[in-house]
Amino acid sequence: MTERKTIKQIAAEIQSGRTVVRVVEESLALAERLNPEHRSFITIVRDAALSQAAKADARRQQSKQHGLLDGVPFAAKDMFETAGIPTTGGSPVLKDNVPETSALVVARLEEAGSVLIGKANQHEFAYGATGENGWSGTTRNPLDTTRLAGGSSGGSAAAVAAGIVPYALGTDTGGSVRVPAALCGVVGFKPSFGRMSLQGVIPYCWSLDHAGIFANNVEDVALVFGQTTSFGKAAVPRNFKVGTVKGWTERSDTPVRQAFRRAKSALQQMGASFTEIELPDQAEARTVSLTIQLAETLAYHGPNLARAGSSFGKDMLSGMALGQFISAESYVQCKRMLEVYNRAFSKTMSNVDVLLTPGCPITAPKIGAVHVEVGGDSLPVGNALTLFTSFFNLVGTPAIALPVHEEMSHLPVSVQLVGGRNRDFELLATAIAFEDALRATKKIAA
């Protein structure tokens, strides 16, 4: 496994005289070497990346650097439009699609001098939590290539986990950033709904889509978030209260439960107090989510279905077939449920500062798994992976998955911190302090 570097480490190397061309060339070479096995990328843009790297070196020589991100390589999920570079959504339906302009988030990063090295692999049009794709290939987990990297933003997570890039962009509709982050052992952040722009991003579900960020630590996430949004600063609340969700830890595998306990201990050392909470009635939450998703993806892809229906993969075809049977009344009722969930969850969060939950109830499943055991139940693998993530898309709150070192498992395990809606800055400040506390507990254990 190649050593992972943070944004600040790469920026320091460049500041010390290492050329951006050399940094980007190494990133490209690693991507090209690993891609036949990992399938992290759909498109690697060698010529464009080296051209941007040369421009970054020229700026440095003229003392006109744009900031910390100038010259730092990154990857973007293939849902983000990129000027002059194919944007396929992980589907042969758009294999010839070359946008004239880039998504707003990508444009802001490139304005800061960051260098796009490629478009990351994904589940077709973001419809799936496993990252399996019959056209672009299934992204494999860099920690164990017999296992899934997760989805739908699996290529972005795998590219960071493999040390190819220090950060990457993804999208999250039900866990598509946090799930692959958890399975691959990196940080994955889903901001509040609408906080990161989706302008120029192929939609899957307008009502639930969130842009998101993968990185090796929370500080890097905050740096990228600050470049792509009007990021502010916040401090960790004093004597802060942490909520834990009744029954969730018990539904997790042993390594996940162990990691959760270690995370709880780290928060206690930060001065946190805990209270067990119950989320709003979720008996119909998955149905609500899926109804909205299928109706909206069918609405968007209707023209593509008429034009190139036979080019879609099985997942998308079956999803859109189901979408055709959703009535307008069902869709509207499910949209109304979002308001019910929002009111109830807002009341829950008025009593706590953040929630602590497991990231995923299981570690990375084997490639090809259809059902997995979760808390004594056999669940479809996609349902299992998103068990603890999808509700927070319904209520649009910020949520971040963080790896927790667990000696019992050779595979990554993760926890999730969730904040109140539009309290992204507080959540990131808490997550940075929490990450430091986790490091301290690891040193003590060693």
JSON list of N, CA and C in Angstrom, two decimals, residues 279-337:
[
{"chain": "A", "resi": 279, "resn": "LEU", "atom": "N", "xyz": [-34.69, 7.78, 17.01]},
{"chain": "A", "resi": 279, "resn": "LEU", "atom": "CA", "xyz": [-34.98, 8.56, 15.81]},
{"chain": "A", "resi": 279, "resn": "LEU", "atom": "C", "xyz": [-36.48, 8.52, 15.53]},
{"chain": "A", "resi": 280, "resn": "PRO", "atom": "N", "xyz": [-36.97, 9.48, 14.73]},
{"chain": "A", "resi": 280, "resn": "PRO", "atom": "CA", "xyz": [-38.38, 9.42, 14.32]},
{"chain": "A", "resi": 280, "resn": "PRO", "atom": "C", "xyz": [-38.71, 8.06, 13.73]},
{"chain": "A", "resi": 281, "resn": "ASP", "atom": "N", "xyz": [-39.95, 7.64, 13.85]},
{"chain": "A", "resi": 281, "resn": "ASP", "atom": "CA", "xyz": [-40.38, 6.33, 13.37]},
{"chain": "A", "resi": 281, "resn": "ASP", "atom": "C", "xyz": [-39.87, 6.09, 11.95]},
{"chain": "A", "resi": 282, "resn": "GLN", "atom": "N", "xyz": [-39.04, 5.04, 11.80]},
{"chain": "A", "resi": 282, "resn": "GLN", "atom": "CA", "xyz": [-38.43, 4.77, 10.51]},
{"chain": "A", "resi": 282, "resn": "GLN", "atom": "C", "xyz": [-39.02, 3.56, 9.81]},
{"chain": "A", "resi": 283, "resn": "ALA", "atom": "N", "xyz": [-40.21, 3.14, 10.24]},
{"chain": "A", "resi": 283, "resn": "ALA", "atom": "CA", "xyz": [-40.82, 1.95, 9.66]},
{"chain": "A", "resi": 283, "resn": "ALA", "atom": "C", "xyz": [-40.97, 2.09, 8.15]},
{"chain": "A", "resi": 284, "resn": "GLU", "atom": "N", "xyz": [-41.20, 3.31, 7.69]},
{"chain": "A", "resi": 284, "resn": "GLU", "atom": "CA", "xyz": [-41.42, 3.54, 6.26]},
{"chain": "A", "resi": 284, "resn": "GLU", "atom": "C", "xyz": [-40.30, 4.36, 5.62]},
{"chain": "A", "resi": 285, "resn": "ALA", "atom": "N", "xyz": [-39.23, 4.65, 6.38]},
{"chain": "A", "resi": 285, "resn": "ALA", "atom": "CA", "xyz": [-38.20, 5.58, 5.89]},
{"chain": "A", "resi": 285, "resn": "ALA", "atom": "C", "xyz": [-37.54, 5.07, 4.62]},
{"chain": "A", "resi": 286, "resn": "ARG", "atom": "N", "xyz": [-37.20, 3.77, 4.56]},
{"chain": "A", "resi": 286, "resn": "ARG", "atom": "CA", "xyz": [-36.55, 3.25, 3.36]},
{"chain": "A", "resi": 286, "resn": "ARG", "atom": "C", "xyz": [-37.49, 3.31, 2.16]},
{"chain": "A", "resi": 287, "resn": "THR", "atom": "N", "xyz": [-38.76, 3.03, 2.40]},
{"chain": "A", "resi": 287, "resn": "THR", "atom": "CA", "xyz": [-39.74, 3.12, 1.31]},
{"chain": "A", "resi": 287, "resn": "THR", "atom": "C", "xyz": [-39.89, 4.55, 0.83]},
{"chain": "A", "resi": 288, "resn": "VAL", "atom": "N", "xyz": [-39.93, 5.49, 1.78]},
{"chain": "A", "resi": 288, "resn": "VAL", "atom": "CA", "xyz": [-40.01, 6.91, 1.42]},
{"chain": "A", "resi": 288, "resn": "VAL", "atom": "C", "xyz": [-38.83, 7.31, 0.56]},
{"chain": "A", "resi": 289, "resn": "SER", "atom": "N", "xyz": [-37.63, 6.92, 1.00]},
{"chain": "A", "resi": 289, "resn": "SER", "atom": "CA", "xyz": [-36.42, 7.27, 0.27]},
{"chain": "A", "resi": 289, "resn": "SER", "atom": "C", "xyz": [-36.43, 6.67, -1.14]},
{"chain": "A", "resi": 290, "resn": "LEU", "atom": "N", "xyz": [-36.74, 5.39, -1.24]},
{"chain": "A", "resi": 290, "resn": "LEU", "atom": "CA", "xyz": [-36.69, 4.72, -2.53]},
{"chain": "A", "resi": 290, "resn": "LEU", "atom": "C", "xyz": [-37.76, 5.24, -3.48]},
{"chain": "A", "resi": 291, "resn": "THR", "atom": "N", "xyz": [-38.93, 5.54, -2.95]},
{"chain": "A", "resi": 291, "resn": "THR", "atom": "CA", "xyz": [-40.00, 6.09, -3.80]},
{"chain": "A", "resi": 291, "resn": "THR", "atom": "C", "xyz": [-39.57, 7.41, -4.43]},
{"chain": "A", "resi": 292, "resn": "ILE", "atom": "N", "xyz": [-38.99, 8.29, -3.63]},
{"chain": "A", "resi": 292, "resn": "ILE", "atom": "CA", "xyz": [-38.54, 9.58, -4.15]},
{"chain": "A", "resi": 292, "resn": "ILE", "atom": "C", "xyz": [-37.41, 9.38, -5.15]},
{"chain": "A", "resi": 293, "resn": "GLN", "atom": "N", "xyz": [-36.46, 8.49, -4.82]},
{"chain": "A", "resi": 293, "resn": "GLN", "atom": "CA", "xyz": [-35.33, 8.24, -5.71]},
{"chain": "A", "resi": 293, "resn": "GLN", "atom": "C", "xyz": [-35.79, 7.73, -7.07]},
{"chain": "A", "resi": 294, "resn": "LEU", "atom": "N", "xyz": [-36.63, 6.71, -7.08]},
{"chain": "A", "resi": 294, "resn": "LEU", "atom": "CA", "xyz": [-37.01, 6.08, -8.35]},
{"chain": "A", "resi": 294, "resn": "LEU", "atom": "C", "xyz": [-37.86, 7.01, -9.20]},
{"chain": "A", "resi": 295, "resn": "ALA", "atom": "N", "xyz": [-38.73, 7.77, -8.57]},
{"chain": "A", "resi": 295, "resn": "ALA", "atom": "CA", "xyz": [-39.56, 8.71, -9.33]},
{"chain": "A", "resi": 295, "resn": "ALA", "atom": "C", "xyz": [-38.70, 9.79, -9.97]},
{"chain": "A", "resi": 296, "resn": "GLU", "atom": "N", "xyz": [-37.74, 10.31, -9.21]},
{"chain": "A", "resi": 296, "resn": "GLU", "atom": "CA", "xyz": [-36.95, 11.43, -9.72]},
{"chain": "A", "resi": 296, "resn": "GLU", "atom": "C", "xyz": [-35.91, 10.97, -10.74]},
{"chain": "A", "resi": 297, "resn": "THR", "atom": "N", "xyz": [-35.31, 9.78, -10.53]},
{"chain": "A", "resi": 297, "resn": "THR", "atom": "CA", "xyz": [-34.33, 9.33, -11.53]},
{"chain": "A", "resi": 297, "resn": "THR", "atom": "C", "xyz": [-35.02, 8.98, -12.84]},
{"chain": "A", "resi": 298, "resn": "LEU", "atom": "N", "xyz": [-36.26, 8.47, -12.78]},
{"chain": "A", "resi": 298, "resn": "LEU", "atom": "CA", "xyz": [-37.01, 8.21, -14.00]},
{"chain": "A", "resi": 298, "resn": "LEU", "atom": "C", "xyz": [-37.35, 9.52, -14.71]},
{"chain": "A", "resi": 299, "resn": "ALA", "atom": "N", "xyz": [-37.71, 10.54, -13.93]},
{"chain": "A", "resi": 299, "resn": "ALA", "atom": "CA", "xyz": [-38.04, 11.83, -14.52]},
{"chain": "A", "resi": 299, "resn": "ALA", "atom": "C", "xyz": [-36.84, 12.41, -15.27]},
{"chain": "A", "resi": 300, "resn": "TYR", "atom": "N", "xyz": [-35.64, 12.25, -14.67]},
{"chain": "A", "resi": 300, "resn": "TYR", "atom": "CA", "xyz": [-34.45, 12.79, -15.33]},
{"chain": "A", "resi": 300, "resn": "TYR", "atom": "C", "xyz": [-34.03, 11.95, -16.53]},
{"chain": "A", "resi": 301, "resn": "HIS", "atom": "N", "xyz": [-34.06, 10.63, -16.38]},
{"chain": "A", "resi": 301, "resn": "HIS", "atom": "CA", "xyz": [-33.52, 9.75, -17.42]},
{"chain": "A", "resi": 301, "resn": "HIS", "atom": "C", "xyz": [-34.55, 9.31, -18.45]},
{"chain": "A", "resi": 302, "resn": "GLY", "atom": "N", "xyz": [-35.76, 9.83, -18.35]},
{"chain": "A", "resi": 302, "resn": "GLY", "atom": "CA", "xyz": [-36.77, 9.47, -19.35]},
{"chain": "A", "resi": 302, "resn": "GLY", "atom": "C", "xyz": [-36.29, 9.65, -20.78]},
{"chain": "A", "resi": 303, "resn": "PRO", "atom": "N", "xyz": [-35.71, 10.81, -21.13]},
{"chain": "A", "resi": 303, "resn": "PRO", "atom": "CA", "xyz": [-35.19, 10.98, -22.50]},
{"chain": "A", "resi": 303, "resn": "PRO", "atom": "C", "xyz": [-34.09, 10.00, -22.85]},
{"chain": "A", "resi": 304, "resn": "ASN", "atom": "N", "xyz": [-33.19, 9.72, -21.88]},
{"chain": "A", "resi": 304, "resn": "ASN", "atom": "CA", "xyz": [-32.13, 8.74, -22.13]},
{"chain": "A", "resi": 304, "resn": "ASN", "atom": "C", "xyz": [-32.69, 7.34, -22.32]},
{"chain": "A", "resi": 305, "resn": "LEU", "atom": "N", "xyz": [-33.74, 7.03, -21.58]},
{"chain": "A", "resi": 305, "resn": "LEU", "atom": "CA", "xyz": [-34.37, 5.71, -21.70]},
{"chain": "A", "resi": 305, "resn": "LEU", "atom": "C", "xyz": [-34.98, 5.54, -23.08]},
{"chain": "A", "resi": 306, "resn": "ALA", "atom": "N", "xyz": [-35.59, 6.61, -23.58]},
{"chain": "A", "resi": 306, "resn": "ALA", "atom": "CA", "xyz": [-36.18, 6.54, -24.93]},
{"chain": "A", "resi": 306, "resn": "ALA", "atom": "C", "xyz": [-35.11, 6.49, -26.01]},
{"chain": "A", "resi": 307, "resn": "ARG", "atom": "N", "xyz": [-33.98, 7.16, -25.75]},
{"chain": "A", "resi": 307, "resn": "ARG", "atom": "CA", "xyz": [-32.92, 7.26, -26.75]},
{"chain": "A", "resi": 307, "resn": "ARG", "atom": "C", "xyz": [-32.03, 6.04, -26.78]},
{"chain": "A", "resi": 308, "resn": "ALA", "atom": "N", "xyz": [-31.67, 5.54, -25.59]},
{"chain": "A", "resi": 308, "resn": "ALA", "atom": "CA", "xyz": [-30.65, 4.49, -25.52]},
{"chain": "A", "resi": 308, "resn": "ALA", "atom": "C", "xyz": [-30.96, 3.50, -24.40]},
{"chain": "A", "resi": 309, "resn": "GLY", "atom": "N", "xyz": [-32.21, 3.08, -24.33]},
{"chain": "A", "resi": 309, "resn": "GLY", "atom": "CA", "xyz": [-32.64, 2.22, -23.24]},
{"chain": "A", "resi": 309, "resn": "GLY", "atom": "C", "xyz": [-31.84, 0.94, -23.10]},
{"chain": "A", "resi": 310, "resn": "SER", "atom": "N", "xyz": [-31.44, 0.36, -24.22]},
{"chain": "A", "resi": 310, "resn": "SER", "atom": "CA", "xyz": [-30.72, -0.91, -24.16]},
{"chain": "A", "resi": 310, "resn": "SER", "atom": "C", "xyz": [-29.30, -0.76, -23.61]},
{"chain": "A", "resi": 311, "resn": "SER", "atom": "N", "xyz": [-28.80, 0.47, -23.49]},
{"chain": "A", "resi": 311, "resn": "SER", "atom": "CA", "xyz": [-27.45, 0.69, -22.99]},
{"chain": "A", "resi": 311, "resn": "SER", "atom": "C", "xyz": [-27.37, 0.74, -21.47]},
{"chain": "A", "resi": 312, "resn": "PHE", "atom": "N", "xyz": [-28.50, 0.91, -20.81]},
{"chain": "A", "resi": 312, "resn": "PHE", "atom": "CA", "xyz": [-28.50, 0.94, -19.35]},
{"chain": "A", "resi": 312, "resn": "PHE", "atom": "C", "xyz": [-28.18, -0.44, -18.78]},
{"chain": "A", "resi": 313, "resn": "GLY", "atom": "N", "xyz": [-27.54, -0.44, -17.59]},
{"chain": "A", "resi": 313, "resn": "GLY", "atom": "CA", "xyz": [-27.30, -1.69, -16.89]},
{"chain": "A", "resi": 313, "resn": "GLY", "atom": "C", "xyz": [-28.56, -2.19, -16.21]},
{"chain": "A", "resi": 314, "resn": "LYS", "atom": "N", "xyz": [-28.47, -3.41, -15.67]},
{"chain": "A", "resi": 314, "resn": "LYS", "atom": "CA", "xyz": [-29.65, -4.06, -15.08]},
{"chain": "A", "resi": 314, "resn": "LYS", "atom": "C", "xyz": [-30.20, -3.28, -13.90]},
{"chain": "A", "resi": 315, "resn": "ASP", "atom": "N", "xyz": [-29.32, -2.74, -13.04]},
{"chain": "A", "resi": 315, "resn": "ASP", "atom": "CA", "xyz": [-29.79, -2.01, -11.87]},
{"chain": "A", "resi": 315, "resn": "ASP", "atom": "C", "xyz": [-30.66, -0.83, -12.26]},
{"chain": "A", "resi": 316, "resn": "MET", "atom": "N", "xyz": [-30.16, -0.02, -13.18]},
{"chain": "A", "resi": 316, "resn": "MET", "atom": "CA", "xyz": [-30.91, 1.16, -13.59]},
{"chain": "A", "resi": 316, "resn": "MET", "atom": "C", "xyz": [-32.20, 0.79, -14.32]},
{"chain": "A", "resi": 317, "resn": "LEU", "atom": "N", "xyz": [-32.15, -0.21, -15.17]},
{"chain": "A", "resi": 317, "resn": "LEU", "atom": "CA", "xyz": [-33.36, -0.60, -15.89]},
{"chain": "A", "resi": 317, "resn": "LEU", "atom": "C", "xyz": [-34.44, -1.09, -14.93]},
{"chain": "A", "resi": 318, "resn": "SER", "atom": "N", "xyz": [-34.04, -1.88, -13.93]},
{"chain": "A", "resi": 318, "resn": "SER", "atom": "CA", "xyz": [-35.04, -2.38, -12.98]},
{"chain": "A", "resi": 318, "resn": "SER", "atom": "C", "xyz": [-35.57, -1.23, -12.12]},
{"chain": "A", "resi": 319, "resn": "GLY", "atom": "N", "xyz": [-34.70, -0.30, -11.75]},
{"chain": "A", "resi": 319, "resn": "GLY", "atom": "CA", "xyz": [-35.13, 0.84, -10.95]},
{"chain": "A", "resi": 319, "resn": "GLY", "atom": "C", "xyz": [-36.11, 1.72, -11.71]},
{"chain": "A", "resi": 320, "resn": "MET", "atom": "N", "xyz": [-35.81, 1.99, -12.96]},
{"chain": "A", "resi": 320, "resn": "MET", "atom": "CA", "xyz": [-36.71, 2.84, -13.74]},
{"chain": "A", "resi": 320, "resn": "MET", "atom": "C", "xyz": [-38.01, 2.13, -14.07]},
{"chain": "A", "resi": 321, "resn": "ALA", "atom": "N", "xyz": [-37.95, 0.81, -14.20]},
{"chain": "A", "resi": 321, "resn": "ALA", "atom": "CA", "xyz": [-39.19, 0.04, -14.40]},
{"chain": "A", "resi": 321, "resn": "ALA", "atom": "C", "xyz": [-40.09, 0.18, -13.18]},
{"chain": "A", "resi": 322, "resn": "LEU", "atom": "N", "xyz": [-39.52, 0.09, -11.99]},
{"chain": "A", "resi": 322, "resn": "LEU", "atom": "CA", "xyz": [-40.30, 0.29, -10.78]},
{"chain": "A", "resi": 322, "resn": "LEU", "atom": "C", "xyz": [-40.82, 1.73, -10.70]},
{"chain": "A", "resi": 323, "resn": "GLY", "atom": "N", "xyz": [-40.00, 2.67, -11.12]},
{"chain": "A", "resi": 323, "resn": "GLY", "atom": "CA", "xyz": [-40.40, 4.08, -11.08]},
{"chain": "A", "resi": 323, "resn": "GLY", "atom": "C", "xyz": [-41.64, 4.36, -11.91]},
{"chain": "A", "resi": 324, "resn": "GLN", "atom": "N", "xyz": [-41.84, 3.60, -12.97]},
{"chain": "A", "resi": 324, "resn": "GLN", "atom": "CA", "xyz": [-43.00, 3.82, -13.83]},
{"chain": "A", "resi": 324, "resn": "GLN", "atom": "C", "xyz": [-44.32, 3.47, -13.14]},
{"chain": "A", "resi": 325, "resn": "PHE", "atom": "N", "xyz": [-44.24, 2.68, -12.06]},
{"chain": "A", "resi": 325, "resn": "PHE", "atom": "CA", "xyz": [-45.46, 2.28, -11.36]},
{"chain": "A", "resi": 325, "resn": "PHE", "atom": "C", "xyz": [-45.73, 3.13, -10.12]},
{"chain": "A", "resi": 326, "resn": "ILE", "atom": "N", "xyz": [-44.89, 4.13, -9.87]},
{"chain": "A", "resi": 326, "resn": "ILE", "atom": "CA", "xyz": [-45.10, 5.01, -8.72]},
{"chain": "A", "resi": 326, "resn": "ILE", "atom": "C", "xyz": [-46.11, 6.10, -9.10]},
{"chain": "A", "resi": 327, "resn": "SER", "atom": "N", "xyz": [-47.16, 6.20, -8.33]},
{"chain": "A", "resi": 327, "resn": "SER", "atom": "CA", "xyz": [-48.19, 7.19, -8.63]},
{"chain": "A", "resi": 327, "resn": "SER", "atom": "C", "xyz": [-47.76, 8.57, -8.15]},
{"chain": "A", "resi": 328, "resn": "ALA", "atom": "N", "xyz": [-48.36, 9.59, -8.74]},
{"chain": "A", "resi": 328, "resn": "ALA", "atom": "CA", "xyz": [-48.09, 10.96, -8.30]},
{"chain": "A", "resi": 328, "resn": "ALA", "atom": "C", "xyz": [-48.45, 11.13, -6.83]},
{"chain": "A", "resi": 329, "resn": "GLU", "atom": "N", "xyz": [-49.54, 10.49, -6.41]},
{"chain": "A", "resi": 329, "resn": "GLU", "atom": "CA", "xyz": [-49.96, 10.59, -5.02]},
{"chain": "A", "resi": 329, "resn": "GLU", "atom": "C", "xyz": [-48.90, 10.00, -4.08]},
{"chain": "A", "resi": 330, "resn": "SER", "atom": "N", "xyz": [-48.36, 8.83, -4.44]},
{"chain": "A", "resi": 330, "resn": "SER", "atom": "CA", "xyz": [-47.33, 8.20, -3.60]},
{"chain": "A", "resi": 330, "resn": "SER", "atom": "C", "xyz": [-46.10, 9.09, -3.49]},
{"chain": "A", "resi": 331, "resn": "TYR", "atom": "N", "xyz": [-45.69, 9.67, -4.61]},
{"chain": "A", "resi": 331, "resn": "TYR", "atom": "CA", "xyz": [-44.52, 10.54, -4.61]},
{"chain": "A", "resi": 331, "resn": "TYR", "atom": "C", "xyz": [-44.75, 11.76, -3.72]},
{"chain": "A", "resi": 332, "resn": "VAL", "atom": "N", "xyz": [-45.92, 12.38, -3.86]},
{"chain": "A", "resi": 332, "resn": "VAL", "atom": "CA", "xyz": [-46.21, 13.58, -3.08]},
{"chain": "A", "resi": 332, "resn": "VAL", "atom": "C", "xyz": [-46.29, 13.25, -1.59]},
{"chain": "A", "resi": 333, "resn": "GLN", "atom": "N", "xyz": [-46.92, 12.13, -1.26]},
{"chain": "A", "resi": 333, "resn": "GLN", "atom": "CA", "xyz": [-47.01, 11.74, 0.15]},
{"chain": "A", "resi": 333, "resn": "GLN", "atom": "C", "xyz": [-45.63, 11.49, 0.74]},
{"chain": "A", "resi": 334, "resn": "CYS", "atom": "N", "xyz": [-44.75, 10.87, -0.03]},
{"chain": "A", "resi": 334, "resn": "CYS", "atom": "CA", "xyz": [-43.38, 10.64, 0.45]},
{"chain": "A", "resi": 334, "resn": "CYS", "atom": "C", "xyz": [-42.62, 11.94, 0.60]},
{"chain": "A", "resi": 335, "resn": "LYS", "atom": "N", "xyz": [-42.83, 12.87, -0.30]},
{"chain": "A", "resi": 335, "resn": "LYS", "atom": "CA", "xyz": [-42.18, 14.18, -0.16]},
{"chain": "A", "resi": 335, "resn": "LYS", "atom": "C", "xyz": [-42.69, 14.88, 1.10]},
{"chain": "A", "resi": 336, "resn": "ARG", "atom": "N", "xyz": [-43.96, 14.72, 1.40]},
{"chain": "A", "resi": 336, "resn": "ARG", "atom": "CA", "xyz": [-44.50, 15.33, 2.62]},
{"chain": "A", "resi": 336, "resn": "ARG", "atom": "C", "xyz": [-43.88, 14.70, 3.86]},
{"chain": "A", "resi": 337, "resn": "MET", "atom": "N", "xyz": [-43.55, 13.42, 3.77]},
{"chain": "A", "resi": 337, "resn": "MET", "atom": "CA", "xyz": [-42.93, 12.74, 4.92]},
{"chain": "A", "resi": 337, "resn": "MET", "atom": "C", "xyz": [-41.57, 13.35, 5.26]}
]
